[in-house]
XYZ file of N, CA and C in Angstrom:
426
model
N -3.861 -15.839 -32.874
C -3.864 -15.032 -31.820
C -2.401 -14.458 -31.335
N -1.434 -15.278 -31.716
C -0.073 -15.043 -31.493
C 0.309 -13.649 -32.039
N -0.269 -13.211 -33.210
C 0.084 -11.833 -33.591
C -0.193 -10.764 -32.631
N -1.074 -10.952 -31.650
C -1.399 -9.890 -30.721
C -0.613 -10.047 -29.549
N 0.376 -10.720 -29.439
C 1.237 -10.935 -28.323
C 2.421 -10.234 -28.404
N 3.058 -9.923 -27.349
C 4.483 -9.374 -27.108
C 5.119 -10.012 -25.943
N 6.510 -9.789 -26.136
C 7.382 -10.453 -25.125
C 7.295 -9.602 -23.787
N 7.171 -10.081 -22.622
C 7.199 -9.532 -21.381
C 8.354 -10.223 -20.555
N 9.296 -9.257 -20.180
C 10.302 -9.862 -19.053
C 10.373 -8.936 -17.849
N 10.181 -9.656 -16.838
C 10.372 -8.960 -15.571
C 11.676 -9.470 -14.964
N 12.535 -8.552 -14.506
C 13.839 -9.101 -14.092
C 14.042 -8.443 -12.726
N 14.553 -9.051 -11.683
C 15.001 -8.621 -10.493
C 16.681 -8.789 -10.522
N 17.135 -8.222 -9.475
C 18.674 -8.496 -9.392
C 18.983 -9.997 -9.189
N 17.953 -10.784 -8.516
C 18.189 -12.187 -8.247
C 17.798 -13.219 -9.300
N 16.840 -12.785 -10.270
C 16.312 -13.745 -11.277
C 15.538 -13.039 -12.271
N 15.332 -13.926 -13.430
C 14.367 -13.654 -14.471
C 12.983 -14.075 -13.829
N 12.330 -13.204 -13.312
C 10.880 -13.532 -12.542
C 9.945 -13.994 -13.620
N 9.878 -13.346 -14.823
C 8.818 -13.665 -15.766
C 9.429 -13.476 -17.149
N 9.306 -14.355 -17.993
C 9.760 -14.084 -19.420
C 8.821 -14.871 -20.427
N 7.775 -14.339 -20.902
C 6.792 -15.201 -21.713
C 6.210 -14.123 -22.663
N 5.450 -14.654 -23.456
C 4.705 -13.902 -24.523
C 3.242 -13.674 -23.904
N 2.809 -12.457 -23.975
C 1.613 -12.088 -23.279
C 0.653 -11.229 -24.408
N -0.635 -11.117 -23.880
C -1.472 -10.278 -24.631
C -1.540 -8.798 -24.162
N -1.565 -8.712 -22.770
C -1.577 -7.448 -22.188
C -0.878 -7.514 -20.770
N -0.432 -6.429 -20.262
C -0.006 -6.298 -18.994
C -0.298 -5.056 -18.285
N -0.662 -5.001 -17.135
C -0.944 -3.641 -16.266
C -0.021 -3.552 -15.070
N 0.544 -2.321 -14.934
C 1.393 -2.360 -13.795
C 1.410 -0.809 -13.343
N 1.962 -0.631 -12.240
C 1.814 0.855 -11.552
C 3.225 1.451 -11.910
N 3.064 2.677 -12.347
C 4.300 3.633 -12.714
C 4.238 4.884 -11.756
N 5.137 5.590 -11.871
C 5.145 6.823 -10.956
C 4.121 7.866 -11.194
N 3.383 7.753 -12.316
C 2.435 8.646 -12.763
C 1.034 7.910 -12.826
N 0.983 6.602 -12.484
C -0.328 5.947 -12.357
C -0.246 4.638 -13.126
N -1.297 3.966 -13.145
C -1.409 2.563 -13.722
C -1.312 2.632 -15.222
N -0.552 1.635 -15.906
C -0.440 1.608 -17.225
C -0.756 0.351 -17.803
N -1.559 0.212 -18.900
C -1.940 -1.055 -19.509
C -1.212 -1.026 -20.932
N -0.627 -2.131 -21.293
C 0.188 -2.148 -22.472
C -0.281 -3.385 -23.341
N -0.608 -3.045 -24.561
C -0.785 -4.067 -25.644
C 0.225 -3.977 -26.623
N 0.268 -5.112 -27.416
C 1.145 -5.091 -28.696
C 1.005 -3.708 -29.349
N 2.278 -3.253 -29.886
C 2.495 -2.053 -30.674
C 2.148 -0.727 -29.973
N 2.490 -0.866 -28.699
C 2.307 0.276 -27.665
C 3.361 1.295 -28.107
N 3.163 2.677 -27.918
C 4.336 3.392 -28.360
C 5.427 3.412 -27.502
N 6.547 3.549 -27.800
C 7.888 3.392 -27.060
C 7.712 4.413 -25.749
N 8.183 3.872 -24.535
C 8.035 4.644 -23.438
C 9.025 3.965 -22.317
N 9.739 4.859 -21.652
C 10.409 4.338 -20.533
C 9.997 5.302 -19.384
N 9.654 4.396 -18.298
C 8.948 4.987 -17.079
C 9.500 4.385 -15.799
N 9.437 5.084 -14.773
C 9.828 4.669 -13.447
C 8.534 3.952 -12.898
N 8.818 2.933 -11.916
C 7.886 2.159 -11.471
C 7.486 2.497 -9.955
N 6.353 2.267 -9.486
C 6.054 2.197 -8.034
C 5.531 0.930 -7.644
N 5.654 0.691 -6.392
C 5.291 -0.787 -5.914
C 3.745 -0.827 -6.092
N 3.369 -2.146 -6.609
C 1.962 -2.424 -6.875
C 1.821 -3.657 -7.632
N 0.513 -3.881 -7.848
C 0.146 -5.133 -8.457
C 0.608 -5.268 -10.008
N 0.962 -6.205 -10.489
C 1.192 -6.377 -11.883
C 0.231 -7.472 -12.373
N -0.373 -7.189 -13.354
C -1.496 -8.096 -13.871
C -1.092 -8.554 -15.292
N -1.012 -9.816 -15.667
C -0.474 -10.381 -16.825
C -1.583 -11.021 -17.416
N -1.909 -10.801 -18.607
C -2.965 -11.501 -19.395
C -2.245 -12.269 -20.508
N -2.402 -13.605 -20.472
C -1.677 -14.588 -21.447
C -2.744 -15.548 -21.748
N -3.847 -15.146 -22.593
C -4.759 -15.998 -22.962
C -5.755 -16.334 -21.773
N -6.001 -17.655 -21.449
C -6.950 -17.981 -20.409
C -6.304 -17.852 -19.074
N -4.970 -17.831 -19.033
C -4.259 -17.982 -17.756
C -3.665 -16.486 -17.239
N -4.528 -15.678 -16.571
C -4.172 -14.461 -16.171
C -3.318 -14.763 -14.822
N -2.294 -13.977 -14.513
C -1.497 -13.921 -13.268
C -1.382 -12.726 -12.655
N -1.168 -12.775 -11.352
C -1.131 -11.445 -10.612
C 0.185 -11.644 -9.744
N 0.820 -10.527 -9.683
C 2.059 -10.499 -8.740
C 2.090 -9.099 -8.231
N 3.220 -8.905 -7.570
C 3.515 -7.616 -7.105
C 5.021 -7.220 -7.467
N 5.328 -5.938 -8.000
C 6.535 -5.548 -8.425
C 6.866 -4.270 -7.453
N 8.133 -3.958 -7.250
C 8.401 -2.811 -6.441
C 9.275 -1.863 -7.376
N 9.910 -0.969 -6.649
C 10.508 0.170 -7.547
C 11.396 -0.401 -8.655
N 11.537 0.502 -9.659
C 12.398 0.079 -10.704
C 11.990 0.863 -12.038
N 12.462 0.342 -13.181
C 12.046 0.908 -14.470
C 11.358 -0.007 -15.389
N 10.519 0.599 -16.569
C 10.033 -0.176 -17.412
C 10.376 0.391 -18.743
N 10.841 -0.489 -19.620
C 10.976 0.118 -20.968
C 9.939 -0.739 -21.936
N 9.025 0.091 -22.703
C 8.003 -0.478 -23.369
C 8.367 -0.240 -24.756
N 8.387 -1.092 -25.677
C 8.582 -1.005 -27.008
C 7.452 -1.770 -27.765
N 7.137 -1.581 -28.993
C 6.105 -2.076 -29.800
C 5.882 -3.644 -29.552
N 7.090 -4.346 -29.465
C 6.958 -5.617 -29.361
C 7.693 -6.570 -28.146
N 7.823 -5.547 -27.112
C 8.601 -6.048 -26.028
C 8.416 -5.011 -24.712
N 8.251 -5.735 -23.505
C 8.150 -4.868 -22.493
C 9.180 -5.358 -21.366
N 10.192 -4.655 -21.097
C 11.174 -5.083 -19.986
C 10.822 -4.257 -18.780
N 10.764 -5.000 -17.647
C 10.557 -4.489 -16.442
C 11.810 -4.780 -15.519
N 12.592 -3.791 -15.100
C 13.651 -4.100 -14.074
C 13.204 -3.405 -12.835
N 13.104 -4.480 -11.880
C 12.536 -4.116 -10.541
C 13.276 -4.637 -9.418
N 13.466 -3.817 -8.416
C 14.156 -4.276 -7.102
C 13.514 -5.646 -6.677
N 12.406 -5.928 -6.677
C 11.814 -7.266 -6.257
C 10.451 -7.443 -6.920
N 10.073 -8.744 -7.125
C 9.002 -9.143 -7.722
C 8.453 -10.517 -6.978
N 7.201 -10.514 -6.750
C 6.586 -11.776 -5.875
C 5.387 -12.213 -6.588
N 5.054 -13.476 -6.350
C 3.770 -14.181 -6.513
C 3.056 -14.062 -5.320
N 1.725 -13.968 -5.161
C 0.943 -13.850 -3.971
C 1.246 -14.917 -3.059
N 1.537 -16.171 -3.519
C 1.742 -17.349 -2.484
C 3.165 -17.266 -1.997
N 4.032 -16.304 -2.459
C 5.303 -15.906 -1.942
C 5.301 -15.057 -0.660
N 4.158 -14.321 -0.530
C 4.063 -13.277 0.391
C 3.579 -13.808 1.766
N 4.197 -13.346 2.765
C 3.793 -13.653 4.241
C 2.958 -12.447 4.674
N 1.768 -12.672 4.805
C 0.836 -11.610 5.006
C 1.149 -10.989 6.433
N 1.321 -11.941 7.557
C 1.530 -11.312 8.856
C 2.778 -10.502 8.900
N 3.913 -10.982 8.032
C 5.005 -10.203 7.922
C 4.905 -8.915 7.306
N 4.087 -8.895 6.292
C 3.932 -7.575 5.635
C 3.052 -6.656 6.499
N 2.091 -7.121 7.223
C 1.383 -6.300 8.261
C 2.205 -5.658 9.296
N 3.267 -6.539 9.858
C 4.286 -6.096 10.753
C 5.156 -5.120 10.330
N 5.667 -5.316 8.981
C 6.561 -4.291 8.301
C 5.631 -2.950 8.071
N 4.524 -3.137 7.869
C 3.639 -1.855 7.681
C 3.534 -0.968 9.060
N 3.327 -1.869 10.055
C 3.228 -1.251 11.468
C 4.672 -0.506 11.841
N 5.633 -1.269 11.606
C 6.995 -0.843 11.927
C 7.353 0.556 11.136
N 6.943 0.619 9.854
C 7.193 1.783 8.883
C 6.291 2.888 9.354
N 4.994 2.659 9.763
C 4.179 3.772 10.237
C 4.701 4.355 11.529
N 5.197 3.456 12.253
C 5.830 3.928 13.611
C 6.930 4.751 13.310
N 7.744 4.454 12.596
C 8.984 5.306 12.049
C 8.577 6.489 11.508
N 7.673 6.640 10.583
C 7.141 7.862 10.193
C 6.503 8.686 11.212
N 5.867 8.121 12.126
C 5.293 8.768 13.172
C 6.340 9.616 14.107
N 7.350 8.815 14.398
C 8.509 9.186 15.232
C 9.361 10.213 14.601
N 9.225 10.349 13.239
C 10.284 11.209 12.347
C 10.246 12.559 12.920
N 9.035 13.174 13.520
C 9.159 14.545 13.880
C 9.984 14.525 15.203
N 9.879 13.608 15.946
C 10.467 13.514 17.364
C 11.841 13.297 17.223
N 12.536 12.798 16.212
C 13.834 12.321 16.131
C 14.482 12.726 14.824
N 15.152 14.149 15.062
C 15.850 14.689 13.872
C 16.869 13.679 13.206
N 16.793 13.653 11.917
C 17.921 12.843 11.147
C 17.294 11.489 10.812
N 16.027 11.092 11.347
C 15.552 9.896 10.898
C 15.351 9.528 9.349
N 15.565 8.452 8.969
C 15.541 8.228 7.540
C 14.188 8.163 7.010
N 13.418 9.134 6.705
C 12.093 9.007 6.299
C 11.836 8.450 4.940
N 12.806 8.519 4.054
C 12.974 7.747 2.668
C 12.647 6.259 2.969
N 13.572 5.767 3.669
C 13.594 4.320 3.967
C 12.111 3.834 4.470
N 11.755 4.686 5.479
C 10.381 4.274 6.034
C 9.387 4.320 5.053
N 9.184 5.426 4.356
C 8.170 5.462 3.168
C 8.374 4.422 2.230
N 9.481 4.036 1.831
C 9.621 2.807 0.817
C 9.233 1.594 1.488
N 9.621 1.377 2.831
C 9.187 0.110 3.474
C 7.487 -0.003 3.620
N 7.004 1.252 3.804
C 5.455 1.278 3.913
C 4.822 0.918 2.621
N 5.546 1.602 1.577
C 4.824 1.321 0.194
C 4.901 -0.071 -0.203
N 6.060 -0.830 0.077
C 6.308 -2.300 -0.166
C 5.165 -3.112 0.593
N 5.210 -2.768 1.890
C 4.248 -3.590 2.764
C 2.727 -3.331 2.295
N 2.440 -2.201 1.932
C 1.080 -2.014 1.538
C 0.666 -2.749 0.226
N 1.794 -2.636 -0.695
C 1.637 -3.300 -2.048
C 1.487 -4.799 -1.796
N 2.125 -5.458 -0.915
C 2.140 -6.776 -0.591
C 0.824 -7.294 -0.051
N 0.422 -6.463 0.976
C -0.953 -6.707 1.636
C -1.996 -6.557 0.498
N -1.905 -5.495 -0.416
C -3.017 -5.488 -1.368
C -3.076 -6.781 -2.317
N -1.871 -7.131 -2.638
C -1.673 -8.367 -3.568
C -2.353 -9.486 -2.945
N -1.998 -9.903 -1.666
C -2.597 -10.963 -0.975
C -4.068 -10.927 -0.768
N -4.570 -9.800 -0.585
C -5.950 -9.546 -0.244
C -6.653 -9.687 -1.728
N -6.234 -9.257 -2.663
C -6.680 -9.204 -4.019
C -6.719 -10.657 -4.461
N -5.691 -11.359 -4.290
C -5.460 -12.829 -4.588
C -6.556 -13.733 -3.924
N -6.780 -13.389 -2.571
C -7.615 -14.168 -1.766
C -9.152 -13.885 -2.320
N -9.402 -12.713 -2.691
C -10.677 -12.356 -3.206
C -10.939 -13.020 -4.610
N -9.867 -13.214 -5.388
C -9.966 -13.697 -6.678
C -10.172 -15.367 -6.552
N -9.573 -15.928 -5.595
C -9.677 -17.297 -5.476
C -11.035 -17.761 -4.790
N -11.737 -16.884 -4.132
C -12.947 -17.404 -3.558
C -14.138 -17.463 -4.664
């Protein structure tokens, strides 16, 4: 079975979040979700915040990654991301509060010229990805 595996590295500015041999990985890019198996064609793509699903035999793992880039090669996938989290590291109440704050900032954008809409959109995207991850994890655990 090892011949069907490839190396997956997920790297943040703070740590090597994940570095193992896997059978498959699914993550969100700027053009949609991508599933990678060994011998995938070479590709470099930008990331969007979303769930990363890692298949490594019987132990599948789920996490959330945020903006960054992925380099896909036939025998290795390297993901460079601003942040990566396992579901148990996410504070759901904090994520919900961040979502509310970002939505309020976007709502007020029209009233307040010069508001930083890009930061608010990024905050909202991160909060939604975190909430989605926790809800998905809770559903899988039940």
